[in-house]
mmCIF file of C-alpha atoms in Angstrom:
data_model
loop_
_atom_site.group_PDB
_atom_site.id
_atom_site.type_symbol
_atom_site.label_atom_id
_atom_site.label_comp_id
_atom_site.label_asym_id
_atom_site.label_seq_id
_atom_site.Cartn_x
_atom_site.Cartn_y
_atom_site.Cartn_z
ATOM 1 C CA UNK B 18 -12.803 13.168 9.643
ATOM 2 C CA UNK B 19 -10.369 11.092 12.143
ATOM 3 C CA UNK B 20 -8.017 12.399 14.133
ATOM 4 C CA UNK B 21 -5.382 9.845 15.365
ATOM 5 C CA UNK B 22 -3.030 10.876 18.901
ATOM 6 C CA UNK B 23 -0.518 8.705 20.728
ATOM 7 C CA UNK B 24 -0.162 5.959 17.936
ATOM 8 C CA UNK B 25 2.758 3.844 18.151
ATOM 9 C CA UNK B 26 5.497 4.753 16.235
ATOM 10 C CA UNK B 27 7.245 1.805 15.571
ATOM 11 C CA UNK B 28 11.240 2.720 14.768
ATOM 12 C CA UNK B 29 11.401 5.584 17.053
ATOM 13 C CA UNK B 30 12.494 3.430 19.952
ATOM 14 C CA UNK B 31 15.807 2.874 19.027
ATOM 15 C CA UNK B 32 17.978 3.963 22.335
ATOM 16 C CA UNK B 33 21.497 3.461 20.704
ATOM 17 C CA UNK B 34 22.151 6.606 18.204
ATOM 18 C CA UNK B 35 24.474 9.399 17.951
ATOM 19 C CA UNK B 36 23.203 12.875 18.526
ATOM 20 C CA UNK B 37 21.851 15.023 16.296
ATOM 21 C CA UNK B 38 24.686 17.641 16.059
ATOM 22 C CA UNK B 39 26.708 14.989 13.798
ATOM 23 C CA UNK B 40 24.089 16.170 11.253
ATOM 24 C CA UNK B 41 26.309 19.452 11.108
ATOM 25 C CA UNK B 42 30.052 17.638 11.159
ATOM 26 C CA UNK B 43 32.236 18.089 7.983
ATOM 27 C CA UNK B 44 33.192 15.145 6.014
ATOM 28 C CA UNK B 45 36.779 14.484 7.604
ATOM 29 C CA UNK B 46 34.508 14.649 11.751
ATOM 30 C CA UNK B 47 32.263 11.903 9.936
ATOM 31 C CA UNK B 48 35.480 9.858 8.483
ATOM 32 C CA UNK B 49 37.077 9.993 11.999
ATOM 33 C CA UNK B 50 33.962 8.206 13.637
ATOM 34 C CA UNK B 51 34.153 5.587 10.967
ATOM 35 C CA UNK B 52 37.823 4.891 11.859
ATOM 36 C CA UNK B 53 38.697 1.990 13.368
ATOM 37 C CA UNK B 54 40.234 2.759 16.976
ATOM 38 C CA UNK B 55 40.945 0.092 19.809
ATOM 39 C CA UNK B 56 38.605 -1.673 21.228
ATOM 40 C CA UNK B 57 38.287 -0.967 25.314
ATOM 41 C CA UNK B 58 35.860 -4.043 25.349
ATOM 42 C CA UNK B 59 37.879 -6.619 24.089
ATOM 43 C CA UNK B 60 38.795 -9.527 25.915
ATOM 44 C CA UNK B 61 36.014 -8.861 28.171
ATOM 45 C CA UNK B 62 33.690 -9.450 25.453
ATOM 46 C CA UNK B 63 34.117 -13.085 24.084
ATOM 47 C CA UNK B 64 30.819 -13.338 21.868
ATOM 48 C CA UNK B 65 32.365 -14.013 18.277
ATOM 49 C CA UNK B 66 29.462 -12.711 16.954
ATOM 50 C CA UNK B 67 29.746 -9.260 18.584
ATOM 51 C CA UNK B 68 32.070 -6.787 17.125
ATOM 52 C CA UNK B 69 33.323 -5.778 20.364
ATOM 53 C CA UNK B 70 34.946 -9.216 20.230
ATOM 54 C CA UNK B 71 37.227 -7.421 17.906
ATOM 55 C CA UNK B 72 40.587 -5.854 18.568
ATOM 56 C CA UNK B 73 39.086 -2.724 16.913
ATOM 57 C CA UNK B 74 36.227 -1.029 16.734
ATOM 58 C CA UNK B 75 34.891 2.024 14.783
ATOM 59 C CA UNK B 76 35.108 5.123 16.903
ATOM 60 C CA UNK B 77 31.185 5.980 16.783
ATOM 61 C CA UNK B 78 30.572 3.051 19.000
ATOM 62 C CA UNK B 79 32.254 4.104 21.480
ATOM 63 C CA UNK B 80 30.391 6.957 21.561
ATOM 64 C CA UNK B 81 26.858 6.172 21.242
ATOM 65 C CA UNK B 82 24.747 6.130 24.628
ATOM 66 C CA UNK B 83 25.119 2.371 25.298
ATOM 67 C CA UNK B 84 28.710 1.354 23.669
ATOM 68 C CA UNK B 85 28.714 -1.983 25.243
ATOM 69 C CA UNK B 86 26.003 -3.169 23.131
ATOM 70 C CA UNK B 87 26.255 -2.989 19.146
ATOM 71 C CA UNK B 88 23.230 -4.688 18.301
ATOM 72 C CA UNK B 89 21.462 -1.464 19.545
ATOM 73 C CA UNK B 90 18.975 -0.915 22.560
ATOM 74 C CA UNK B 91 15.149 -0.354 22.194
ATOM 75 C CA UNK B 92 12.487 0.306 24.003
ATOM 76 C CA UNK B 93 8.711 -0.824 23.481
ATOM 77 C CA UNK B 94 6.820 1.295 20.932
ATOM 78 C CA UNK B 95 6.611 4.870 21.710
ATOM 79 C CA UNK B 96 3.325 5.574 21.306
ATOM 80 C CA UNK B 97 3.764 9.280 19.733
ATOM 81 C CA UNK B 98 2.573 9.180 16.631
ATOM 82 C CA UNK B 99 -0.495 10.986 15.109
ATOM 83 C CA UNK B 100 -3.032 10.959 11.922
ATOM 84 C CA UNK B 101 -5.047 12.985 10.718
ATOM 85 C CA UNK B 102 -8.045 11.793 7.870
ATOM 86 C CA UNK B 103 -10.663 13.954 6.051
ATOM 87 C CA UNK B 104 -13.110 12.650 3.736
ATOM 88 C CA UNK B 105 -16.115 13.482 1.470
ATOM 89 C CA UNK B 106 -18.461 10.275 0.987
ATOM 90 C CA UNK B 107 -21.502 9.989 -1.491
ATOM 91 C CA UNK B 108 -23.628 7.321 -2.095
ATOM 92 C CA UNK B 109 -26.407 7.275 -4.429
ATOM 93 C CA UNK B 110 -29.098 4.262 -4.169
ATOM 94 C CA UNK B 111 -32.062 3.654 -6.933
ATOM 95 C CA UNK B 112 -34.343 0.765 -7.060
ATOM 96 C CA UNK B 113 -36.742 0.185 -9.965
ATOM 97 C CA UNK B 114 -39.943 -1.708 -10.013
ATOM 98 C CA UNK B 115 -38.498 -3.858 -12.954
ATOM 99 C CA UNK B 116 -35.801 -5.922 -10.909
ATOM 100 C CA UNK B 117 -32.942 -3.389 -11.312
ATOM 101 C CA UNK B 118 -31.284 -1.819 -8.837
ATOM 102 C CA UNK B 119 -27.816 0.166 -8.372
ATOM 103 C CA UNK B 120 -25.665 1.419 -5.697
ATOM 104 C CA UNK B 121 -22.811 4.331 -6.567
ATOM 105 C CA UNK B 122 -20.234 5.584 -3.809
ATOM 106 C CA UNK B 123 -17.731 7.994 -4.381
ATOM 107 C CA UNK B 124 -14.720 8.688 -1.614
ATOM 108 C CA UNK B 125 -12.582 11.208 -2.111
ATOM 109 C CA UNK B 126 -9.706 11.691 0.967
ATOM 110 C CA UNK B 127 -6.403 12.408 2.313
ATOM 111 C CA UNK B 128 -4.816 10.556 5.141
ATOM 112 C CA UNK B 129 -1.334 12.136 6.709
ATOM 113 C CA UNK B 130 0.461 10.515 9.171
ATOM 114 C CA UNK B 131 4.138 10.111 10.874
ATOM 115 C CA UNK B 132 4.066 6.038 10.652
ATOM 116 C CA UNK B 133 2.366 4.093 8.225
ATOM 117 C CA UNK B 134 3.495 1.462 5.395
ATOM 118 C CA UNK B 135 1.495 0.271 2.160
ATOM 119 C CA UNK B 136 0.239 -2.567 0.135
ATOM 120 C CA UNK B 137 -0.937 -5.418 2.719
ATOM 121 C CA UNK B 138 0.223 -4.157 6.053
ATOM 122 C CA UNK B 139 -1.367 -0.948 6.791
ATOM 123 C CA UNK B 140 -0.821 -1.373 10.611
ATOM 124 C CA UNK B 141 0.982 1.246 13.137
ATOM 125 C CA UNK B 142 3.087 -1.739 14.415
ATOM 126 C CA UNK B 143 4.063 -2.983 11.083
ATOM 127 C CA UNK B 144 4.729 0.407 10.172
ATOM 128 C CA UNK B 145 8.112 1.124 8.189
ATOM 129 C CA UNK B 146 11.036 0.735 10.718
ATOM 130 C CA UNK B 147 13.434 2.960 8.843
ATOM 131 C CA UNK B 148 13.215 6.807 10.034
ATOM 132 C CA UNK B 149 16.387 8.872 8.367
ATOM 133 C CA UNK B 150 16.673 10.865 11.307
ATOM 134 C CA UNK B 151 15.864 8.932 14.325
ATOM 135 C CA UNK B 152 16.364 11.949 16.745
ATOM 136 C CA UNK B 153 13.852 14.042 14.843
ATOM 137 C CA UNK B 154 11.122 11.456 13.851
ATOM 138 C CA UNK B 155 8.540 14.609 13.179
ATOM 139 C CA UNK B 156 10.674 14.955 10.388
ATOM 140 C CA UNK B 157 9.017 11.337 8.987
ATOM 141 C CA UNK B 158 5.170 13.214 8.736
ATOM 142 C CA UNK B 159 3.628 12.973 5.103
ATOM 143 C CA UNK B 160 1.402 11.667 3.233
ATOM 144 C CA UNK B 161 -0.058 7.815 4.674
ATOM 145 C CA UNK B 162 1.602 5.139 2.436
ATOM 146 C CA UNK B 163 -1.767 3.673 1.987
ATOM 147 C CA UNK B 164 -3.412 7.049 0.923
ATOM 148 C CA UNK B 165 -6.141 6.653 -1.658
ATOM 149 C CA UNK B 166 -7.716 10.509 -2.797
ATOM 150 C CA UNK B 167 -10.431 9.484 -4.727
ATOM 151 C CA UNK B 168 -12.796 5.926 -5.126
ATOM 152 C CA UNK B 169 -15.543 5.455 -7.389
ATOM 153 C CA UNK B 170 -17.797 1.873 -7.255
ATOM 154 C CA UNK B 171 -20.285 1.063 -8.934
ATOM 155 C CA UNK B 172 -22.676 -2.347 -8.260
ATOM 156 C CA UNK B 173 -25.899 -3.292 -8.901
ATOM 157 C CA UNK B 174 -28.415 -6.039 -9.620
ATOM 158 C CA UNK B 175 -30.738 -7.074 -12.051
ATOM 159 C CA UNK B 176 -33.608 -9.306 -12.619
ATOM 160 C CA UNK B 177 -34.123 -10.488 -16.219
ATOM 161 C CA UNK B 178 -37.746 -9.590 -17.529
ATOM 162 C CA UNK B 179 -37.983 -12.360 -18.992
ATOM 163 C CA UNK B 180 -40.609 -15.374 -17.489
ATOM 164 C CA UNK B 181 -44.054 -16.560 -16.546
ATOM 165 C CA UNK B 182 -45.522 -12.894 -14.597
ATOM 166 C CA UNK B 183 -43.094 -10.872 -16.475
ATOM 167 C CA UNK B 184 -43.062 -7.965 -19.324
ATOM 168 C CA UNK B 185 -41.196 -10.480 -21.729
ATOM 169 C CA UNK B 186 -42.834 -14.412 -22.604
ATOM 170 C CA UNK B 187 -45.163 -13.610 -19.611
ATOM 171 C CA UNK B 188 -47.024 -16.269 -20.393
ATOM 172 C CA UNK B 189 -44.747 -18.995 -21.744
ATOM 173 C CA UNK B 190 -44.803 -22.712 -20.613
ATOM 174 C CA UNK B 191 -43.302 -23.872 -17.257
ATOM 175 C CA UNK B 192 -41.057 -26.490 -19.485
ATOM 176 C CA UNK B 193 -39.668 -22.894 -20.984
ATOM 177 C CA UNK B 194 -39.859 -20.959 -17.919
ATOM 178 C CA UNK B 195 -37.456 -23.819 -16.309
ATOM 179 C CA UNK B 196 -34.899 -23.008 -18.748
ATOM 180 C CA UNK B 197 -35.547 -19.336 -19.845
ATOM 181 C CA UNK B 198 -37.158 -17.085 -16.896
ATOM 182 C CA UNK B 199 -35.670 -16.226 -13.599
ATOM 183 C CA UNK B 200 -32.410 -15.223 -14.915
ATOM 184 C CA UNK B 201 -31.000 -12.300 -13.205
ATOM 185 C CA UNK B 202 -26.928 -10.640 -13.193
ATOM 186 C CA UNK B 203 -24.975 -8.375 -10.861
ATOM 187 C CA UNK B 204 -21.461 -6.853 -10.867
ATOM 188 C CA UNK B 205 -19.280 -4.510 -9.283
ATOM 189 C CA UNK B 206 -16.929 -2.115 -11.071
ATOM 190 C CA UNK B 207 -14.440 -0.039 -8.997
ATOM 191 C CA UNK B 208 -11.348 2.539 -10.133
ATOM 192 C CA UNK B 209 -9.059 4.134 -7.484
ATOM 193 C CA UNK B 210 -6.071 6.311 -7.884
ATOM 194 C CA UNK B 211 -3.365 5.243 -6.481
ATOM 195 C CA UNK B 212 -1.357 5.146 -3.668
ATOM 196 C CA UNK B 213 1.785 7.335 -2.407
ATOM 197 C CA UNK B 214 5.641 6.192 -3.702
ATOM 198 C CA UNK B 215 8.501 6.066 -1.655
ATOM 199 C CA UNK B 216 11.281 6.891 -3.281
ATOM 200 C CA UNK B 217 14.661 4.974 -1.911
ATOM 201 C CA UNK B 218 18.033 4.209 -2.938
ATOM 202 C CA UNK B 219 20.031 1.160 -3.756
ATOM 203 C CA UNK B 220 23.367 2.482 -2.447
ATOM 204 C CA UNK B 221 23.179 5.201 -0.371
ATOM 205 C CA UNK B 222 25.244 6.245 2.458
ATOM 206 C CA UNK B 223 23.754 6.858 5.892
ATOM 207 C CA UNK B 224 24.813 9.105 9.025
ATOM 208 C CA UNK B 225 26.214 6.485 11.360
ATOM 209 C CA UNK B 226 23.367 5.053 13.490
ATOM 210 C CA UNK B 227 20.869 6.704 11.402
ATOM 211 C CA UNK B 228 18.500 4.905 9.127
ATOM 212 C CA UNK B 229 18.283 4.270 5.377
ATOM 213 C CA UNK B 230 18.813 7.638 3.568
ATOM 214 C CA UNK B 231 16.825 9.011 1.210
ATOM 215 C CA UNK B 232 17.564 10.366 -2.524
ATOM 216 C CA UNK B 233 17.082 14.258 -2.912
ATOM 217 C CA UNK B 234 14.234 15.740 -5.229
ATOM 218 C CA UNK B 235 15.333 18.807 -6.790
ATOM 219 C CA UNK B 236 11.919 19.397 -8.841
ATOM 220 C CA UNK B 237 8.425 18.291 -9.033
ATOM 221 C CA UNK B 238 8.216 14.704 -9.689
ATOM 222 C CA UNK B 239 5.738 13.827 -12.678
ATOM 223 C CA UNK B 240 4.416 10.455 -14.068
ATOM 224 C CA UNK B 241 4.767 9.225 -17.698
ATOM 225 C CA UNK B 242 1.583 9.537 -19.287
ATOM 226 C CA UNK B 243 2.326 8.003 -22.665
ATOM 227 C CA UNK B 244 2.339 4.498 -23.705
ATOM 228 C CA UNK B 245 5.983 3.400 -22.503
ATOM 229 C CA UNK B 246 5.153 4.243 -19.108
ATOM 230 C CA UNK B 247 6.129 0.381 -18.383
ATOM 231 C CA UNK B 248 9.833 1.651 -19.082
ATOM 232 C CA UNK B 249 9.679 4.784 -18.182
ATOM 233 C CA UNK B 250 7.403 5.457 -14.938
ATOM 234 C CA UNK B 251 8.886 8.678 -14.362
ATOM 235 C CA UNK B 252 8.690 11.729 -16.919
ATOM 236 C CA UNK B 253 11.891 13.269 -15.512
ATOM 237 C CA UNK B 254 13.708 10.737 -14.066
ATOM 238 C CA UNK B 255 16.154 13.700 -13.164
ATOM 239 C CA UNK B 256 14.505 15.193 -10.612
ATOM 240 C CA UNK B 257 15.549 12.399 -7.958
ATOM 241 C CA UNK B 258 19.178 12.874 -6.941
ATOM 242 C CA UNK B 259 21.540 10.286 -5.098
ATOM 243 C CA UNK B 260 23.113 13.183 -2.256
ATOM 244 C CA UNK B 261 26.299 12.913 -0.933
ATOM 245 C CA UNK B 262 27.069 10.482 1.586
ATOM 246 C CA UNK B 263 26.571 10.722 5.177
ATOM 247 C CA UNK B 264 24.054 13.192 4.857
ATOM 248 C CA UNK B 265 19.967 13.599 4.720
ATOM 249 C CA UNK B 266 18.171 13.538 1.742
ATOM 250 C CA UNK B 267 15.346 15.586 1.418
ATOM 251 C CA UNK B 268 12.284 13.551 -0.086
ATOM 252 C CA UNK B 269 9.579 12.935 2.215
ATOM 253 C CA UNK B 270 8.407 9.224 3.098
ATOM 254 C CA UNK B 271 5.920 9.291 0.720
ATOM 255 C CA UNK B 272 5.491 11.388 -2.382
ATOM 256 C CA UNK B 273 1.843 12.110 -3.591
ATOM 257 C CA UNK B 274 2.358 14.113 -6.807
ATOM 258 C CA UNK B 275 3.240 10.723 -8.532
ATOM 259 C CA UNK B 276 1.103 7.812 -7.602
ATOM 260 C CA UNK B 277 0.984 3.850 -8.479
ATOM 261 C CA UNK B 278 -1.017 3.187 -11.069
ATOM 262 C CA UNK B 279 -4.822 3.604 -11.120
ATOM 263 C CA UNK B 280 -6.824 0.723 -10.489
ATOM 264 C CA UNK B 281 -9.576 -0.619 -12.402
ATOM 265 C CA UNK B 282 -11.318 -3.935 -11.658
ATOM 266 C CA UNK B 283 -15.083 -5.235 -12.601
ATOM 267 C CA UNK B 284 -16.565 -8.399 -11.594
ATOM 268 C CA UNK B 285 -19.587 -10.175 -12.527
ATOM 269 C CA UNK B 286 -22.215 -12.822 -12.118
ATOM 270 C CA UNK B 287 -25.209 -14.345 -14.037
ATOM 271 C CA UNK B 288 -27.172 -16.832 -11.731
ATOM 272 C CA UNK B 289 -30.661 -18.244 -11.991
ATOM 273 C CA UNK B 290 -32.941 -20.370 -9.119
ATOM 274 C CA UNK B 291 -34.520 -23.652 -10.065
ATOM 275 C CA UNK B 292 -37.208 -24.770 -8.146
ATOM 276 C CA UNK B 293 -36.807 -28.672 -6.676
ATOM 277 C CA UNK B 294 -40.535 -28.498 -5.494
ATOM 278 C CA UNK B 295 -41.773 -31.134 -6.742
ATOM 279 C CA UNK B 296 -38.935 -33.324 -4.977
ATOM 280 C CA UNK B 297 -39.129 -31.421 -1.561
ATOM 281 C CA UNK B 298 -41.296 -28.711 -1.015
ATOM 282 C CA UNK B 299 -38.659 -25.681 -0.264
ATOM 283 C CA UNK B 300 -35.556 -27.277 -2.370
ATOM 284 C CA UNK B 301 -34.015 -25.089 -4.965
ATOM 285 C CA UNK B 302 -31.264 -25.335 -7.225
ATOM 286 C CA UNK B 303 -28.753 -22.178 -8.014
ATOM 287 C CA UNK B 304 -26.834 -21.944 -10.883
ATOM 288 C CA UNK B 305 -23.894 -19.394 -10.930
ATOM 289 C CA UNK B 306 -20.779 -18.619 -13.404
ATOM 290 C CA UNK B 307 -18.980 -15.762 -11.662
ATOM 291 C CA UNK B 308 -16.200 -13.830 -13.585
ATOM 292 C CA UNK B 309 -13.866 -12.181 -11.981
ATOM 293 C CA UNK B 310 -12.003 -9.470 -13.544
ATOM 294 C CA UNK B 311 -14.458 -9.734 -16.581
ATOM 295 C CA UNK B 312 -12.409 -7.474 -19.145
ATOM 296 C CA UNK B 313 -9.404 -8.813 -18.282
ATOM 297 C CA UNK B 314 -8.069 -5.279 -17.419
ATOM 298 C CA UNK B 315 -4.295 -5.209 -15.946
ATOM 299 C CA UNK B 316 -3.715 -3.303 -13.016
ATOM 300 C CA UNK B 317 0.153 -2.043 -13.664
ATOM 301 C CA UNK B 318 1.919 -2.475 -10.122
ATOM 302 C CA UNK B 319 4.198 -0.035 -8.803
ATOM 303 C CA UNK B 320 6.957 1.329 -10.632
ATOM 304 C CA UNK B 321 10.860 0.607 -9.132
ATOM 305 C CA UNK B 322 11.166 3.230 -6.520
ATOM 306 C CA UNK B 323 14.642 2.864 -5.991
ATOM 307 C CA UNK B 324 16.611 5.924 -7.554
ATOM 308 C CA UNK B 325 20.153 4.564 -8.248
ATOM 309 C CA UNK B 326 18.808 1.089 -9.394
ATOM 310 C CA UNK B 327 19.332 0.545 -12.920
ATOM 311 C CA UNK B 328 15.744 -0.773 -13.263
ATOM 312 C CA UNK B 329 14.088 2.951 -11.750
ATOM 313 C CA UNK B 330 11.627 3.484 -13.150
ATOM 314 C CA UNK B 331 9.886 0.187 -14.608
ATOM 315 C CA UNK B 332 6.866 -1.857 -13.581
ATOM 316 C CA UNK B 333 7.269 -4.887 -13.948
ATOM 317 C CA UNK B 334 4.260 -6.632 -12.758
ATOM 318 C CA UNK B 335 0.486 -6.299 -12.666
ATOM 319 C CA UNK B 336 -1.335 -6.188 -9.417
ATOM 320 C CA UNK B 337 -4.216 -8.410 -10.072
ATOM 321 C CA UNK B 338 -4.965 -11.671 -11.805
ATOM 322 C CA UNK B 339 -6.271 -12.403 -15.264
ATOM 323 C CA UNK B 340 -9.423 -13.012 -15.877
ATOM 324 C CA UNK B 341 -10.946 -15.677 -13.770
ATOM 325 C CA UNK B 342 -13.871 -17.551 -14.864
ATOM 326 C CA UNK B 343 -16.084 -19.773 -12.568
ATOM 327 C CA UNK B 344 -19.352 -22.438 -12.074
ATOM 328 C CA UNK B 345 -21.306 -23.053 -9.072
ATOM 329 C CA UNK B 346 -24.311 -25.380 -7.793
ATOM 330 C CA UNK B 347 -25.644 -25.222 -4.693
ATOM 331 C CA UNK B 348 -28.532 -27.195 -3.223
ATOM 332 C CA UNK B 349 -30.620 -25.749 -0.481
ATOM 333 C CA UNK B 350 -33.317 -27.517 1.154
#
């Protein structure tokens, strides 16, 4: 287990928001601070970039802590995030007199977290920026966007029996042993489940000041086991809901009861050593063809997340390459 305190929590630091009792304002209080009023600043102003160049302004500017700047005012990182991780590893290890061996791990895990973001960045500071209610950032705990429960790999090695001292042609010429003995192959084969979604929305409406919002989930979310999963990620695409503007939806930042796909990948390598003895005593040759991939398995990506997109719901790309097949030398001496 890992227990995580004081992590930054990168979007929290945003300085220039409207307080949280707008949460609780009726539709026409929200339509008068998005009403254009006069602008106190302008003239004094001259940027013609800013807004408060403008003879108007909407009203919630004026009212935020620090009117006179729109671009918003931060502050470093607040370091007030937390994580929590619990784990169960086992590893199981077996070598064999006859040139095999093999080494199984299993992981299965749950990370939680306030700040985290998936696929290639899995840093605090590169953490997602967007928090839906920046005066209540608790609210952004869940699941860790890079979240894997359970991880099964399997490697191992073996050395052909085959060759001068071994159980098979033992005893068969050094001409044939060149070419036939000392063979030996290895691979690695690992499947994950995958990772947390987060849901978003194409055309939502956010709170003034407040970050991206979020689409409401009125049921439990379910994949698409069958085989047009590529179309249809989602079994009930129904249970994600665009809410009414201007106000907080209610799915977390990341959903675990329907993951990316499961990942399956195997890669492996046939390789034998030559002896160059007899042109420098300690020389060998190694021959390699490494394939990676070997089955040519796809690995679906992750589905369209966004709820009011058109395209919800379909994957349209695999995470991983096709098979890739390739030779090596190498001389050492």
């Amino acid at each position: 287990g890992k227990k995580g305190t004081h992590l930054p929590f990168s979007g929290s630091n945003q300085l220039n928001i409207l307080g949280p009792e707008i949460e609780s304002y009726s539709q026409d209080q929200i339509d008068a601070l998005t009403t254009f009023v006069d602008n106190p600043f302008y003239g004094t102003i001259t940027d013609p970039n800013s807004v408060l160049s403008s003879p108007q302004i909407q009203a919630f500017q004026l009212m935020v802590p620090f009117p006179q700047f729109p671009d918003g005012v931060t502050t470093d990182v607040r370091p007030i995030a937390s994580s929590i991780y619990h784990g169960l590893q086992l590893v199981a290890e077996k070598r064999y007199t006859n040139g095999l061996q093999f080494l199984v791990s299993y992981t299965w895990s749950k990370s939680i977290d306030d700040s985290s973001v998936s696929d290639d960045n899995v840093t605090w500071l590169g953490s997602l920026t967007s928090l839906q209610d920046p005066n209540k950032p608790y609210l952004e705990r869940s699941l860790s966007t890079f979240d894997i429960p359970s991880v099964l790999q399997f490697s191992y090695t073996y050395d052909f029996p085959v060759g001068r001292g071994k159980a098979i042609l033992g005893n068969m010429p050094r001409v044939a042993e060149a070419v036939l003995g000392g063979w030996k192959t290895s691979g690695i084969l690992r499947t994950s489940a995958g990772r947390p979604l987060v849901m978003t929305l194409s055309d939502g409406t956010s709170l003034p000041t407040y970050g991206a919002q979020r689409p409401n989930i009125v049921g439990t979310p379910r994949r698409n086991n069958g085989p047009d999963f590529i179309d249809s990620y989602f079994a009930d695409p129904g249970v994600f809901q665009l809410p009414e503007p201007d106000t907080l939806g209610n799915a977390p930042r990341a959903i675990g009861s329907v993951r990316s796909p499961t990942s399956f990948t195997c890669d492996m390598a046939l390789g034998k050593l030559f002896s160059l003895a007899s042109v420098r005593e300690g020389m060998n040759l190694e021959f390699k063809l490494e394939a990676q991939n070997v089955f040519n398995h796809p690995v679906f990506g992750t589905p369209n997340t966004s709820v009011d997109d058109p395209e919800f719901g379909t994957v349209s790309y695999t995470s991983n390459s096709p098979r890739q097949v390739q030779l090596g030398l190498r001389v050492s001496f």
